[in-house]
Amino acid sequence: WDSGKGKDNRKGKGDYGDRKGNKGEGKGGCMVYCGNLPFRSDCSGLEDRFAEFGEVVRFDIPQNEKGSGKGFASVLFSTEEQAQAAIEGLNDTEFEGRYMKVRMDGFA
């Protein structure tokens, strides 16, 4: 059976970005993953800590159905250099009693 859509119109196809985190938000953008965050916290002040290293284009903390954080955040920097500086400056540093794991987001 041929739907006539061809191979490029299959369901689920989308812009998944590259390994540098560039997901179409603009050239040079770079996504960083921040894990091991406290679940009970709204993580206020965390975005400011990342902003010390460069321009934060987007900052997201996914929440569960009860409104609590899921323990991680995604941060989009305008450049790869800013993202790398944040990784070097924040990885394994303490935030609200836990040590953050900060790295390039390979799934952005």
mmCIF file of N, CA and C in Angstrom:
data_model
loop_
_atom_site.group_PDB
_atom_site.id
_atom_site.type_symbol
_atom_site.label_atom_id
_atom_site.label_comp_id
_atom_site.label_asym_id
_atom_site.label_seq_id
_atom_site.Cartn_x
_atom_site.Cartn_y
_atom_site.Cartn_z
ATOM 1 N N TRP A 1 0.830 -1.182 0.000
ATOM 2 C CA TRP A 1 0.000 0.000 0.000
ATOM 3 C C TRP A 1 0.865 1.231 0.000
ATOM 4 N N ASP A 2 0.543 2.207 -0.805
ATOM 5 C CA ASP A 2 1.310 3.451 -0.899
ATOM 6 C C ASP A 2 0.387 4.610 -0.568
ATOM 7 N N SER A 3 0.711 5.318 0.514
ATOM 8 C CA SER A 3 -0.136 6.432 0.936
ATOM 9 C C SER A 3 0.027 7.644 0.033
ATOM 10 N N GLY A 4 1.080 7.632 -0.772
ATOM 11 C CA GLY A 4 1.335 8.767 -1.636
ATOM 12 C C GLY A 4 2.108 9.883 -0.948
ATOM 13 N N LYS A 5 2.382 9.728 0.349
ATOM 14 C CA LYS A 5 3.095 10.772 1.088
ATOM 15 C C LYS A 5 4.594 10.691 0.883
ATOM 16 N N GLY A 6 5.078 9.523 0.564
ATOM 17 C CA GLY A 6 6.511 9.355 0.385
ATOM 18 C C GLY A 6 7.227 9.211 1.719
ATOM 19 N N LYS A 7 8.475 8.891 1.611
ATOM 20 C CA LYS A 7 9.295 8.591 2.793
ATOM 21 C C LYS A 7 9.475 9.801 3.717
ATOM 22 N N ASP A 8 9.534 11.009 3.177
ATOM 23 C CA ASP A 8 9.823 12.187 3.994
ATOM 24 C C ASP A 8 8.618 12.735 4.746
ATOM 25 N N ASN A 9 7.444 12.218 4.519
ATOM 26 C CA ASN A 9 6.249 12.719 5.192
ATOM 27 C C ASN A 9 5.715 11.752 6.239
ATOM 28 N N ARG A 10 6.566 10.871 6.714
ATOM 29 C CA ARG A 10 6.109 9.896 7.703
ATOM 30 C C ARG A 10 5.799 10.583 9.028
ATOM 31 N N LYS A 11 4.905 9.984 9.773
ATOM 32 C CA LYS A 11 4.488 10.525 11.060
ATOM 33 C C LYS A 11 5.669 10.571 12.023
ATOM 34 N N GLY A 12 5.766 11.661 12.779
ATOM 35 C CA GLY A 12 6.791 11.771 13.796
ATOM 36 C C GLY A 12 8.071 12.424 13.330
ATOM 37 N N LYS A 13 8.172 12.725 12.056
ATOM 38 C CA LYS A 13 9.394 13.363 11.580
ATOM 39 C C LYS A 13 9.427 14.792 12.094
ATOM 40 N N GLY A 14 10.588 15.217 12.568
ATOM 41 C CA GLY A 14 10.683 16.580 13.076
ATOM 42 C C GLY A 14 12.116 17.023 13.192
ATOM 43 N N ASP A 15 12.296 18.246 13.679
ATOM 44 C CA ASP A 15 13.618 18.821 13.860
ATOM 45 C C ASP A 15 14.119 18.441 15.239
ATOM 46 N N TYR A 16 15.001 17.458 15.296
ATOM 47 C CA TYR A 16 15.518 16.994 16.573
ATOM 48 C C TYR A 16 16.837 17.647 16.937
ATOM 49 N N GLY A 17 17.358 18.511 16.099
ATOM 50 C CA GLY A 17 18.584 19.228 16.412
ATOM 51 C C GLY A 17 19.813 18.355 16.224
ATOM 52 N N ASP A 18 20.948 18.926 16.620
ATOM 53 C CA ASP A 18 22.186 18.185 16.526
ATOM 54 C C ASP A 18 22.756 17.947 17.919
ATOM 55 N N ARG A 19 23.908 17.321 18.008
ATOM 56 C CA ARG A 19 24.521 16.996 19.294
ATOM 57 C C ARG A 19 24.934 18.225 20.096
ATOM 58 N N LYS A 20 25.060 19.367 19.439
ATOM 59 C CA LYS A 20 25.421 20.585 20.151
ATOM 60 C C LYS A 20 24.198 21.227 20.799
ATOM 61 N N GLY A 21 23.040 20.649 20.627
ATOM 62 C CA GLY A 21 21.846 21.199 21.230
ATOM 63 C C GLY A 21 21.125 22.191 20.339
ATOM 64 N N ASN A 22 21.617 22.417 19.130
ATOM 65 C CA ASN A 22 20.968 23.362 18.239
ATOM 66 C C ASN A 22 19.674 22.747 17.735
ATOM 67 N N LYS A 23 18.568 23.300 18.174
ATOM 68 C CA LYS A 23 17.273 22.728 17.845
ATOM 69 C C LYS A 23 16.415 23.721 17.075
ATOM 70 N N GLY A 24 17.064 24.491 16.245
ATOM 71 C CA GLY A 24 16.311 25.398 15.406
ATOM 72 C C GLY A 24 15.992 26.728 16.055
ATOM 73 N N GLU A 25 16.461 26.992 17.273
ATOM 74 C CA GLU A 25 16.173 28.254 17.931
ATOM 75 C C GLU A 25 17.050 29.373 17.390
ATOM 76 N N GLY A 26 17.963 29.060 16.549
ATOM 77 C CA GLY A 26 18.864 30.056 15.986
ATOM 78 C C GLY A 26 20.247 29.456 15.897
ATOM 79 N N LYS A 27 20.978 29.853 14.898
ATOM 80 C CA LYS A 27 22.317 29.291 14.723
ATOM 81 C C LYS A 27 23.176 29.592 15.925
ATOM 82 N N GLY A 28 23.945 28.614 16.334
ATOM 83 C CA GLY A 28 24.862 28.794 17.437
ATOM 84 C C GLY A 28 24.269 28.501 18.790
ATOM 85 N N GLY A 29 22.961 28.329 18.892
ATOM 86 C CA GLY A 29 22.348 28.002 20.163
ATOM 87 C C GLY A 29 22.838 26.652 20.660
ATOM 88 N N CYS A 30 22.947 26.496 21.967
ATOM 89 C CA CYS A 30 23.492 25.269 22.520
ATOM 90 C C CYS A 30 22.741 24.887 23.796
ATOM 91 N N MET A 31 22.207 23.666 23.829
ATOM 92 C CA MET A 31 21.399 23.197 24.948
ATOM 93 C C MET A 31 22.264 22.475 25.968
ATOM 94 N N VAL A 32 22.014 22.777 27.235
ATOM 95 C CA VAL A 32 22.724 22.176 28.358
ATOM 96 C C VAL A 32 21.709 21.467 29.251
ATOM 97 N N TYR A 33 22.070 20.281 29.725
ATOM 98 C CA TYR A 33 21.255 19.513 30.666
ATOM 99 C C TYR A 33 21.808 19.735 32.071
ATOM 100 N N CYS A 34 20.922 19.952 33.028
ATOM 101 C CA CYS A 34 21.307 20.096 34.427
ATOM 102 C C CYS A 34 20.491 19.105 35.245
ATOM 103 N N GLY A 35 21.158 18.105 35.808
ATOM 104 C CA GLY A 35 20.466 17.065 36.560
ATOM 105 C C GLY A 35 20.818 17.064 38.032
ATOM 106 N N ASN A 36 20.174 16.162 38.761
ATOM 107 C CA ASN A 36 20.324 15.978 40.201
ATOM 108 C C ASN A 36 19.837 17.196 40.981
ATOM 109 N N LEU A 37 18.791 17.839 40.464
ATOM 110 C CA LEU A 37 18.186 18.968 41.166
ATOM 111 C C LEU A 37 17.197 18.444 42.206
ATOM 112 N N PRO A 38 16.958 19.209 43.274
ATOM 113 C CA PRO A 38 15.989 18.786 44.281
ATOM 114 C C PRO A 38 14.571 18.791 43.710
ATOM 115 N N PHE A 39 13.806 17.760 43.998
ATOM 116 C CA PHE A 39 12.434 17.646 43.493
ATOM 117 C C PHE A 39 11.500 18.630 44.174
ATOM 118 N N ARG A 40 11.746 18.898 45.434
ATOM 119 C CA ARG A 40 10.845 19.743 46.218
ATOM 120 C C ARG A 40 10.993 21.222 45.910
ATOM 121 N N SER A 41 12.028 21.582 45.201
ATOM 122 C CA SER A 41 12.355 22.987 44.976
ATOM 123 C C SER A 41 11.740 23.511 43.688
ATOM 124 N N ASP A 42 11.440 24.799 43.684
ATOM 125 C CA ASP A 42 11.039 25.436 42.431
ATOM 126 C C ASP A 42 12.275 25.942 41.689
ATOM 127 N N CYS A 43 13.442 25.711 42.308
ATOM 128 C CA CYS A 43 14.744 26.058 41.723
ATOM 129 C C CYS A 43 14.870 27.540 41.428
ATOM 130 N N SER A 44 14.202 28.363 42.239
ATOM 131 C CA SER A 44 14.354 29.806 42.039
ATOM 132 C C SER A 44 15.814 30.177 42.281
ATOM 133 N N GLY A 45 16.304 31.016 41.452
ATOM 134 C CA GLY A 45 17.700 31.421 41.524
ATOM 135 C C GLY A 45 18.619 30.606 40.637
ATOM 136 N N LEU A 46 18.166 29.445 40.189
ATOM 137 C CA LEU A 46 19.031 28.603 39.359
ATOM 138 C C LEU A 46 19.286 29.241 37.992
ATOM 139 N N GLU A 47 18.253 29.815 37.406
ATOM 140 C CA GLU A 47 18.441 30.460 36.098
ATOM 141 C C GLU A 47 19.477 31.580 36.208
ATOM 142 N N ASP A 48 19.465 32.315 37.318
ATOM 143 C CA ASP A 48 20.443 33.374 37.513
ATOM 144 C C ASP A 48 21.865 32.834 37.576
ATOM 145 N N ARG A 49 22.030 31.667 38.164
ATOM 146 C CA ARG A 49 23.373 31.060 38.221
ATOM 147 C C ARG A 49 23.879 30.727 36.825
ATOM 148 N N PHE A 50 22.994 30.235 35.968
ATOM 149 C CA PHE A 50 23.395 29.940 34.590
ATOM 150 C C PHE A 50 23.660 31.226 33.818
ATOM 151 N N ALA A 51 22.883 32.272 34.082
ATOM 152 C CA ALA A 51 23.037 33.540 33.369
ATOM 153 C C ALA A 51 24.385 34.204 33.643
ATOM 154 N N GLU A 52 25.064 33.814 34.709
ATOM 155 C CA GLU A 52 26.398 34.341 34.988
ATOM 156 C C GLU A 52 27.400 33.958 33.898
ATOM 157 N N PHE A 53 27.068 32.936 33.102
ATOM 158 C CA PHE A 53 27.989 32.422 32.091
ATOM 159 C C PHE A 53 27.627 32.838 30.675
ATOM 160 N N GLY A 54 26.503 33.517 30.508
ATOM 161 C CA GLY A 54 26.128 33.969 29.170
ATOM 162 C C GLY A 54 24.641 34.189 29.047
ATOM 163 N N GLU A 55 24.215 34.429 27.816
ATOM 164 C CA GLU A 55 22.817 34.711 27.524
ATOM 165 C C GLU A 55 21.988 33.426 27.550
ATOM 166 N N VAL A 56 21.046 33.356 28.491
ATOM 167 C CA VAL A 56 20.131 32.223 28.576
ATOM 168 C C VAL A 56 18.929 32.547 27.691
ATOM 169 N N VAL A 57 18.811 31.796 26.606
ATOM 170 C CA VAL A 57 17.722 32.010 25.657
ATOM 171 C C VAL A 57 16.442 31.368 26.181
ATOM 172 N N ARG A 58 16.577 30.199 26.792
ATOM 173 C CA ARG A 58 15.414 29.478 27.335
ATOM 174 C C ARG A 58 15.856 28.664 28.533
ATOM 175 N N PHE A 59 14.991 28.577 29.538
ATOM 176 C CA PHE A 59 15.258 27.807 30.755
ATOM 177 C C PHE A 59 13.993 27.044 31.109
ATOM 178 N N ASP A 60 14.068 25.733 31.160
ATOM 179 C CA ASP A 60 12.889 24.905 31.430
ATOM 180 C C ASP A 60 13.167 23.909 32.543
ATOM 181 N N ILE A 61 12.225 23.818 33.489
ATOM 182 C CA ILE A 61 12.249 22.773 34.519
ATOM 183 C C ILE A 61 10.951 21.997 34.365
ATOM 184 N N PRO A 62 11.001 20.803 33.774
ATOM 185 C CA PRO A 62 9.784 20.005 33.628
ATOM 186 C C PRO A 62 9.184 19.669 34.991
ATOM 187 N N GLN A 63 7.854 19.647 35.037
ATOM 188 C CA GLN A 63 7.155 19.342 36.280
ATOM 189 C C GLN A 63 6.257 18.129 36.105
ATOM 190 N N ASN A 64 6.037 17.444 37.231
ATOM 191 C CA ASN A 64 5.123 16.308 37.206
ATOM 192 C C ASN A 64 3.692 16.807 37.370
ATOM 193 N N GLU A 65 2.739 15.888 37.432
ATOM 194 C CA GLU A 65 1.325 16.262 37.515
ATOM 195 C C GLU A 65 0.974 16.992 38.811
ATOM 196 N N LYS A 66 1.812 16.885 39.843
ATOM 197 C CA LYS A 66 1.575 17.577 41.114
ATOM 198 C C LYS A 66 2.244 18.943 41.165
ATOM 199 N N GLY A 67 2.970 19.288 40.113
ATOM 200 C CA GLY A 67 3.620 20.590 40.051
ATOM 201 C C GLY A 67 5.027 20.616 40.616
ATOM 202 N N SER A 68 5.543 19.474 41.038
ATOM 203 C CA SER A 68 6.914 19.408 41.535
ATOM 204 C C SER A 68 7.873 19.211 40.368
ATOM 205 N N GLY A 69 9.096 19.694 40.548
ATOM 206 C CA GLY A 69 10.111 19.502 39.525
ATOM 207 C C GLY A 69 10.462 18.032 39.375
ATOM 208 N N LYS A 70 10.924 17.660 38.194
ATOM 209 C CA LYS A 70 11.320 16.276 37.925
ATOM 210 C C LYS A 70 12.791 16.025 38.205
ATOM 211 N N GLY A 71 13.495 17.024 38.737
ATOM 212 C CA GLY A 71 14.883 16.821 39.121
ATOM 213 C C GLY A 71 15.906 17.195 38.064
ATOM 214 N N PHE A 72 15.457 17.839 36.980
ATOM 215 C CA PHE A 72 16.405 18.273 35.968
ATOM 216 C C PHE A 72 15.885 19.527 35.274
ATOM 217 N N ALA A 73 16.783 20.178 34.555
ATOM 218 C CA ALA A 73 16.426 21.377 33.804
ATOM 219 C C ALA A 73 17.157 21.367 32.467
ATOM 220 N N SER A 74 16.624 22.106 31.518
ATOM 221 C CA SER A 74 17.265 22.326 30.223
ATOM 222 C C SER A 74 17.507 23.820 30.073
ATOM 223 N N VAL A 75 18.719 24.154 29.649
ATOM 224 C CA VAL A 75 19.099 25.556 29.511
ATOM 225 C C VAL A 75 19.660 25.760 28.112
ATOM 226 N N LEU A 76 19.085 26.687 27.372
ATOM 227 C CA LEU A 76 19.572 26.997 26.037
ATOM 228 C C LEU A 76 20.381 28.282 26.097
ATOM 229 N N PHE A 77 21.661 28.177 25.735
ATOM 230 C CA PHE A 77 22.547 29.333 25.649
ATOM 231 C C PHE A 77 22.629 29.791 24.207
ATOM 232 N N SER A 78 22.984 31.059 24.008
ATOM 233 C CA SER A 78 23.056 31.571 22.641
ATOM 234 C C SER A 78 24.292 31.069 21.899
ATOM 235 N N THR A 79 25.358 30.673 22.637
ATOM 236 C CA THR A 79 26.556 30.159 21.963
ATOM 237 C C THR A 79 27.076 28.908 22.671
ATOM 238 N N GLU A 80 27.823 28.132 21.923
ATOM 239 C CA GLU A 80 28.443 26.937 22.484
ATOM 240 C C GLU A 80 29.495 27.303 23.536
ATOM 241 N N GLU A 81 30.190 28.408 23.331
ATOM 242 C CA GLU A 81 31.213 28.839 24.290
ATOM 243 C C GLU A 81 30.592 29.162 25.648
ATOM 244 N N GLN A 82 29.442 29.821 25.638
ATOM 245 C CA GLN A 82 28.750 30.135 26.892
ATOM 246 C C GLN A 82 28.291 28.859 27.580
ATOM 247 N N ALA A 83 27.777 27.932 26.804
ATOM 248 C CA ALA A 83 27.322 26.656 27.363
ATOM 249 C C ALA A 83 28.489 25.905 27.992
ATOM 250 N N GLN A 84 29.618 25.876 27.303
ATOM 251 C CA GLN A 84 30.798 25.179 27.827
ATOM 252 C C GLN A 84 31.296 25.841 29.107
ATOM 253 N N ALA A 85 31.260 27.168 29.170
ATOM 254 C CA ALA A 85 31.673 27.885 30.379
ATOM 255 C C ALA A 85 30.753 27.530 31.551
ATOM 256 N N ALA A 86 29.451 27.423 31.298
ATOM 257 C CA ALA A 86 28.506 27.052 32.352
ATOM 258 C C ALA A 86 28.757 25.629 32.843
ATOM 259 N N ILE A 87 29.058 24.730 31.926
ATOM 260 C CA ILE A 87 29.348 23.343 32.302
ATOM 261 C C ILE A 87 30.579 23.306 33.201
ATOM 262 N N GLU A 88 31.631 23.987 32.778
ATOM 263 C CA GLU A 88 32.872 23.998 33.556
ATOM 264 C C GLU A 88 32.685 24.685 34.909
ATOM 265 N N GLY A 89 31.845 25.708 34.948
ATOM 266 C CA GLY A 89 31.663 26.457 36.177
ATOM 267 C C GLY A 89 30.651 25.883 37.151
ATOM 268 N N LEU A 90 29.692 25.083 36.640
ATOM 269 C CA LEU A 90 28.601 24.618 37.509
ATOM 270 C C LEU A 90 28.550 23.113 37.749
ATOM 271 N N ASN A 91 29.184 22.316 36.904
ATOM 272 C CA ASN A 91 29.129 20.863 37.107
ATOM 273 C C ASN A 91 29.733 20.492 38.462
ATOM 274 N N ASP A 92 29.047 19.629 39.174
ATOM 275 C CA ASP A 92 29.453 19.152 40.501
ATOM 276 C C ASP A 92 29.520 20.266 41.544
ATOM 277 N N THR A 93 28.735 21.328 41.340
ATOM 278 C CA THR A 93 28.619 22.355 42.379
ATOM 279 C C THR A 93 27.306 22.151 43.130
ATOM 280 N N GLU A 94 27.261 22.645 44.354
ATOM 281 C CA GLU A 94 26.107 22.424 45.231
ATOM 282 C C GLU A 94 24.984 23.401 44.924
ATOM 283 N N PHE A 95 23.759 22.877 44.906
ATOM 284 C CA PHE A 95 22.552 23.684 44.798
ATOM 285 C C PHE A 95 21.499 23.075 45.703
ATOM 286 N N GLU A 96 21.112 23.805 46.746
ATOM 287 C CA GLU A 96 20.102 23.364 47.706
ATOM 288 C C GLU A 96 20.388 21.961 48.249
ATOM 289 N N GLY A 97 21.635 21.728 48.611
ATOM 290 C CA GLY A 97 22.012 20.471 49.255
ATOM 291 C C GLY A 97 22.332 19.319 48.323
ATOM 292 N N ARG A 98 22.280 19.534 47.016
ATOM 293 C CA ARG A 98 22.592 18.476 46.050
ATOM 294 C C ARG A 98 23.650 18.985 45.081
ATOM 295 N N TYR A 99 24.422 18.056 44.545
ATOM 296 C CA TYR A 99 25.471 18.414 43.588
ATOM 297 C C TYR A 99 24.950 18.234 42.169
ATOM 298 N N MET A 100 24.871 19.354 41.445
ATOM 299 C CA MET A 100 24.322 19.343 40.091
ATOM 300 C C MET A 100 25.251 18.619 39.120
ATOM 301 N N LYS A 101 24.652 17.962 38.168
ATOM 302 C CA LYS A 101 25.366 17.350 37.042
ATOM 303 C C LYS A 101 25.011 18.163 35.804
ATOM 304 N N VAL A 102 25.983 18.866 35.268
ATOM 305 C CA VAL A 102 25.741 19.759 34.141
ATOM 306 C C VAL A 102 26.583 19.283 32.962
ATOM 307 N N ARG A 103 25.932 19.103 31.802
ATOM 308 C CA ARG A 103 26.603 18.610 30.596
ATOM 309 C C ARG A 103 25.852 19.068 29.357
ATOM 310 N N MET A 104 26.480 18.883 28.207
ATOM 311 C CA MET A 104 25.790 19.146 26.948
ATOM 312 C C MET A 104 24.604 18.202 26.874
ATOM 313 N N ASP A 105 23.491 18.695 26.343
ATOM 314 C CA ASP A 105 22.295 17.867 26.208
ATOM 315 C C ASP A 105 22.340 17.166 24.868
ATOM 316 N N GLY A 106 22.677 15.886 24.892
ATOM 317 C CA GLY A 106 22.785 15.110 23.661
ATOM 318 C C GLY A 106 21.453 14.694 23.070
ATOM 319 N N PHE A 107 20.341 14.972 23.750
ATOM 320 C CA PHE A 107 19.028 14.546 23.258
ATOM 321 C C PHE A 107 18.179 15.713 22.818
ATOM 322 N N ALA A 108 18.751 16.907 22.769
ATOM 323 C CA ALA A 108 17.970 18.098 22.386
ATOM 324 C C ALA A 108 17.635 18.070 20.914
#
